[in-house]
Short mmCIF file of C-alpha atoms in Angstrom, two decimals:
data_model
loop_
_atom_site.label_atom_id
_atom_site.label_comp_id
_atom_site.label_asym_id
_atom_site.label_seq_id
_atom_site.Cartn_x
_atom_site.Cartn_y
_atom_site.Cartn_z
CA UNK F 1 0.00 0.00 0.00
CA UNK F 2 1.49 3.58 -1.01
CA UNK F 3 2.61 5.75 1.68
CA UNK F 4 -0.57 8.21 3.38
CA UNK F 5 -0.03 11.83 1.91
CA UNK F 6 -1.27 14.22 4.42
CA UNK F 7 -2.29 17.91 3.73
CA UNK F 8 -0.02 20.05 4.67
CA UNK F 9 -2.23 22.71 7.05
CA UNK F 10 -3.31 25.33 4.47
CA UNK F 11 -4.72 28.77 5.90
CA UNK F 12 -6.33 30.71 3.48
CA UNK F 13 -6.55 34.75 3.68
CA UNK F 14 -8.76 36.82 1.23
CA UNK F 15 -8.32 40.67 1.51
CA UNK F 16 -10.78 42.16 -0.67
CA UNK F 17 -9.89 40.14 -3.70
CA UNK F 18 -6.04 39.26 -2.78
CA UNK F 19 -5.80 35.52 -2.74
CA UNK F 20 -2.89 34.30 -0.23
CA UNK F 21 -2.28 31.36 0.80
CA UNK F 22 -0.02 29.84 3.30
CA UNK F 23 1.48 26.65 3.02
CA UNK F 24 2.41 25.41 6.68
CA UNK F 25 3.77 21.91 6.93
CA UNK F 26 4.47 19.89 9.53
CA UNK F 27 8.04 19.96 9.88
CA UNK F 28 8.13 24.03 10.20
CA UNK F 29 9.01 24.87 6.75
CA UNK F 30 6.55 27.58 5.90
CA UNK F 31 6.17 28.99 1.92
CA UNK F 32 3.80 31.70 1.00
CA UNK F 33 2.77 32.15 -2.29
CA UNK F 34 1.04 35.35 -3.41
CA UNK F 35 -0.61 36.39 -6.86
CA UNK F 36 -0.58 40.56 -7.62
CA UNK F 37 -3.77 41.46 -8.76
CA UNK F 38 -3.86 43.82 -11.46
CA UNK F 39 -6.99 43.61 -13.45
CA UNK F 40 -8.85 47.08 -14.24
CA UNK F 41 -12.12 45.53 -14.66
CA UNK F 42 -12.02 43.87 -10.79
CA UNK F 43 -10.94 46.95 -8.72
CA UNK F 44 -11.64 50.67 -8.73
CA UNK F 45 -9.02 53.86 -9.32
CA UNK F 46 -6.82 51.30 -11.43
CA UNK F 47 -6.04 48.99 -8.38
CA UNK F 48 -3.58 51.81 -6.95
CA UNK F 49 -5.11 51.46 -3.60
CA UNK F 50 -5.61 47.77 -3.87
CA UNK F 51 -2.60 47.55 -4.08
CA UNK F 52 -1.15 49.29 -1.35
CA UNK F 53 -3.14 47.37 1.15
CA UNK F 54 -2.11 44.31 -0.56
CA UNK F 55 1.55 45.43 0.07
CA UNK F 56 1.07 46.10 3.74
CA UNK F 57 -0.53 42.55 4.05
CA UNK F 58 2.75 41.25 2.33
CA UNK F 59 4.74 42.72 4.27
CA UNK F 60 3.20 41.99 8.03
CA UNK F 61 3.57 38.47 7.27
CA UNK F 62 6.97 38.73 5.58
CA UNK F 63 7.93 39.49 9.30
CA UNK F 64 7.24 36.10 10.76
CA UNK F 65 6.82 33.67 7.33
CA UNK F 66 8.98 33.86 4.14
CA UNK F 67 6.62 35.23 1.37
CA UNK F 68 6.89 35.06 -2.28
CA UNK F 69 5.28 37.47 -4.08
CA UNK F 70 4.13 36.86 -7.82
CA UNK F 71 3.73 39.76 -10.59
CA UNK F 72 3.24 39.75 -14.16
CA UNK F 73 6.00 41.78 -16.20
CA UNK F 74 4.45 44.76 -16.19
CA UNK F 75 3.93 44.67 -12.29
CA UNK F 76 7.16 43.28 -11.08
CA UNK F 77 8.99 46.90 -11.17
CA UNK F 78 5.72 48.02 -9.10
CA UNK F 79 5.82 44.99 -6.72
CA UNK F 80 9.15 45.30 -5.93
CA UNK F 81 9.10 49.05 -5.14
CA UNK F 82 6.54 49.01 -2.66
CA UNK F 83 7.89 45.08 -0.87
CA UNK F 84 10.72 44.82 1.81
CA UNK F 85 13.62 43.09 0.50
CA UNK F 86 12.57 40.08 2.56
CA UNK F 87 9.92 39.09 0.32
CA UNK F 88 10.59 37.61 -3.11
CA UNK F 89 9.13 38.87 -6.09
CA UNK F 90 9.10 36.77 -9.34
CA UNK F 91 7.96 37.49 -12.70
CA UNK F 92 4.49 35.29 -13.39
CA UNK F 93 2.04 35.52 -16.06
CA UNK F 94 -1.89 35.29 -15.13
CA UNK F 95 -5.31 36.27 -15.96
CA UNK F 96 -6.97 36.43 -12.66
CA UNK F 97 -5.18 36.85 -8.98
CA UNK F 98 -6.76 33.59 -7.48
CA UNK F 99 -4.33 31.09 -6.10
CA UNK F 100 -6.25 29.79 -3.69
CA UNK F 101 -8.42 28.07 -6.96
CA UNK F 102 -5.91 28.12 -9.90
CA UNK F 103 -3.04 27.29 -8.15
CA UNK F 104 -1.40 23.91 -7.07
CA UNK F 105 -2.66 21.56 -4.05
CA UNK F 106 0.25 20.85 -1.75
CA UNK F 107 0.44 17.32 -0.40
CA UNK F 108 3.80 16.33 2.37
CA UNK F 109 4.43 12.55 2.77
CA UNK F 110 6.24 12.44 6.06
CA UNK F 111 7.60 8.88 6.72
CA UNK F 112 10.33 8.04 9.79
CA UNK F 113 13.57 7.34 8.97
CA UNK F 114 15.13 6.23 12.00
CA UNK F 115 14.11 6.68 15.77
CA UNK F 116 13.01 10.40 16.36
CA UNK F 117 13.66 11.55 12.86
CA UNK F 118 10.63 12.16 10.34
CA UNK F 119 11.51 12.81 6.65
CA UNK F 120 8.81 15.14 4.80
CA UNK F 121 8.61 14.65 0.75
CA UNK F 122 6.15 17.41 -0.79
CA UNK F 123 4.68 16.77 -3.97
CA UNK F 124 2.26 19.45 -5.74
CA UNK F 125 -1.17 18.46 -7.77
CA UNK F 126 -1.94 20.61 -10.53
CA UNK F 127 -5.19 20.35 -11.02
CA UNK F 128 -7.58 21.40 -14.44
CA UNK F 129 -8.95 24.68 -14.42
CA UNK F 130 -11.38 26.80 -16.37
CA UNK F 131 -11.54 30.20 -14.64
CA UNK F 132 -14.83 28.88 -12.83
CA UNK F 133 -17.00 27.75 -15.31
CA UNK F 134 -15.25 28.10 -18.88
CA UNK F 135 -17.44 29.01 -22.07
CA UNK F 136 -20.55 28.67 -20.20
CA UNK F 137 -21.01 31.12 -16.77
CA UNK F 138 -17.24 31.05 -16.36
CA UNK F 139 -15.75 34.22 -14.70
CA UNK F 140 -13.35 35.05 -18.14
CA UNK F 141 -12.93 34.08 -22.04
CA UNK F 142 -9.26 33.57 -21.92
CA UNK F 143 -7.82 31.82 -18.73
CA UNK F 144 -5.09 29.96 -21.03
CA UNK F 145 -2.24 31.58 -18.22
CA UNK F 146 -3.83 30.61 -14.84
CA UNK F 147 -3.60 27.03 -16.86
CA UNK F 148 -0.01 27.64 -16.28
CA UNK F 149 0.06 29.17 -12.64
CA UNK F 150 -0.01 25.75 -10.77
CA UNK F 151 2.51 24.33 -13.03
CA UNK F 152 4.90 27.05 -12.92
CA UNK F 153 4.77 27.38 -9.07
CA UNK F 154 5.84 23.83 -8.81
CA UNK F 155 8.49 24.42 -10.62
CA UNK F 156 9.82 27.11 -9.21
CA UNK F 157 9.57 25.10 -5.35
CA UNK F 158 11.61 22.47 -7.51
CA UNK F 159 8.83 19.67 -6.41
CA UNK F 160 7.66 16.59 -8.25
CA UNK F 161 4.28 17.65 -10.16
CA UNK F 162 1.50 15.20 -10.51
CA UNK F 163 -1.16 16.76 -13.49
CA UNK F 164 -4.58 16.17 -13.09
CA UNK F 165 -7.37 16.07 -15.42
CA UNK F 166 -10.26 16.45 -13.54
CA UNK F 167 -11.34 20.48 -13.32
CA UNK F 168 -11.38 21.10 -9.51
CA UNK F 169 -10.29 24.51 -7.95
CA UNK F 170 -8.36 23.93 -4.95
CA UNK F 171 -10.93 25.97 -2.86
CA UNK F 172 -13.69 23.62 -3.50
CA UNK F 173 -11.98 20.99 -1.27
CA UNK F 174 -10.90 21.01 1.93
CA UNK F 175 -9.35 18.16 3.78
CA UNK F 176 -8.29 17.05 7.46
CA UNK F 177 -4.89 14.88 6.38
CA UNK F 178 -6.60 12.09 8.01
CA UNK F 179 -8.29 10.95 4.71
CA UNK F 180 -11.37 13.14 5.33
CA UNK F 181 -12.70 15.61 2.54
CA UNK F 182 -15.10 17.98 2.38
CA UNK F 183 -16.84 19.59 -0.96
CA UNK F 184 -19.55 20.72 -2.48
CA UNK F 185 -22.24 19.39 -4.75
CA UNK F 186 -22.01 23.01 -6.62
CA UNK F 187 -18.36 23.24 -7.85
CA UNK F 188 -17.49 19.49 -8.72
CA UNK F 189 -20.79 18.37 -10.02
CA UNK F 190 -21.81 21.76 -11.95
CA UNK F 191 -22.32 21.01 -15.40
CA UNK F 192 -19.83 23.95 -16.39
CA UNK F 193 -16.84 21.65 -14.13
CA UNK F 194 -17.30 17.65 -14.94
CA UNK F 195 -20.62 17.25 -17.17
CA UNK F 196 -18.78 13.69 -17.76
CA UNK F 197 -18.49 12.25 -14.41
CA UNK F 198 -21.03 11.24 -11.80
CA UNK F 199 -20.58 11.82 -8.37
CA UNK F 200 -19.72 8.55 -7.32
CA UNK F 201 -16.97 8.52 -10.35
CA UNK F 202 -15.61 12.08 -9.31
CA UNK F 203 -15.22 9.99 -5.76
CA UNK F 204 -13.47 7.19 -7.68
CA UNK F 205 -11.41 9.58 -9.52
CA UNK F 206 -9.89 11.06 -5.74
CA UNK F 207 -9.77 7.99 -3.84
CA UNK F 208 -8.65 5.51 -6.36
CA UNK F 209 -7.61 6.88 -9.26
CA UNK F 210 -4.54 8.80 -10.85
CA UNK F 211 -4.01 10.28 -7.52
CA UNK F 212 -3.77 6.97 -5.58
CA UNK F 213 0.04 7.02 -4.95
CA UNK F 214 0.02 10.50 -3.49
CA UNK F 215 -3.43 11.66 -1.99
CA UNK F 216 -5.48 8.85 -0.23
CA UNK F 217 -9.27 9.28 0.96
CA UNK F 218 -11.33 7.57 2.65
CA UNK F 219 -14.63 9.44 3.17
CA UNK F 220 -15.73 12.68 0.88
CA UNK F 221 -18.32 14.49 2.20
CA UNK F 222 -20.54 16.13 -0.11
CA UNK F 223 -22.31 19.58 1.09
#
């Protein structure tokens, strides 16, 4: 039987529409990863003030977690400026600022190694996305670069990526790391997500598919 992956403990933070998200695992290693919002359309006075508040958030947590803040090109000059040189700031392409959904599902396998040592192995799933919805009630037209986000982010953490093809944003499950997860009829059932899979096959699909070597379940519950 493969080795239990457990969740690492994920705290999510929304301010306003800033998606952050704080990877925590077990053996203390703390990432943040943060998206730079920048779309006219979403925020008022060309997100100047956005923004700002976005950078103060950044940069309270920068003082007890290391944060890594993501910008597209034309940001990253902006981002910088206004960030303490503790926090990183890399160059990322997107089309909306939501991590929490388009970005990758950390899982840590911790196994012992010898007496009072515990090795952790993190693996990221990069799950299918279509900005909520895709051609029909989906949030945008175009989401061909938050495709990328999940995939890019593993990449630059330098951790083994396991692709999925189901659509699922990583806010429409949430999970104990004792096989326990919790989800809702609307997001993974919607007929704009999986029109091709039932509800007992989307189960299938997370207990004992693809993902069996790395993410084990053994009870969804469905809200």
């Amino acid at each position: 039987m493969p080795a239990k992956a457990l969740y690492s403990k994920v705290f999510e933070i929304s301010v306003f529409r800033w998606n952050i998200a704080c990877i925590s695992f077990e053996s203390g290693a703390d990432n943040w990863l943060i998206q730079l919002e920048e779309r006219g359309d979403n925020w008022r006075d060309n997100v100047v003030y956005a923004q700002k508040v976005f950078a103060k958030v950044a940069t309270t947590i920068s003082k007890f977690e290391p944060v890594t803040v993501c910008a597209s090109a034309a940001q990253w000059d902006n981002a910088r400026r206004q960030l303490p040189h503790s926090v990183r700031v890399i160059e990322m392409s997107m089309n909306d600022s939501w991590f929490r959904d388009s970005g990758p599902t950390f899982v840590v396998n911790k196994s012992k190694s010898s007496p009072g040592n515990t090795i952790y192995k993190v693996a990221g799933i990069d799950w299918n996305f279509n900005s909520w919805g895709g051609a029909e009630d989906g949030c945008y037209t175009d989401w061909g670069l938050d495709l990328l986000v999940a995939k890019k982010i593993i990449s630059v953490e330098r951790l083994p990526r396991f692709p999925q093809s189901i659509i699922l944003e990583g806010g429409s499950i949430h999970v104990d790391g004792e096989g326990t997860c919790l989800t809702t009829e609307e997001c993974l059932l919607n007929k704009n997500r999986n029109p091709h899979l039932t509800k007992v096959q989307i189960e299938d699909e997370l207990k004992t598919g693809t993902l069996l070597s790395i993410f084990i379940l053994s009870e969804m519950c469905w809200l």
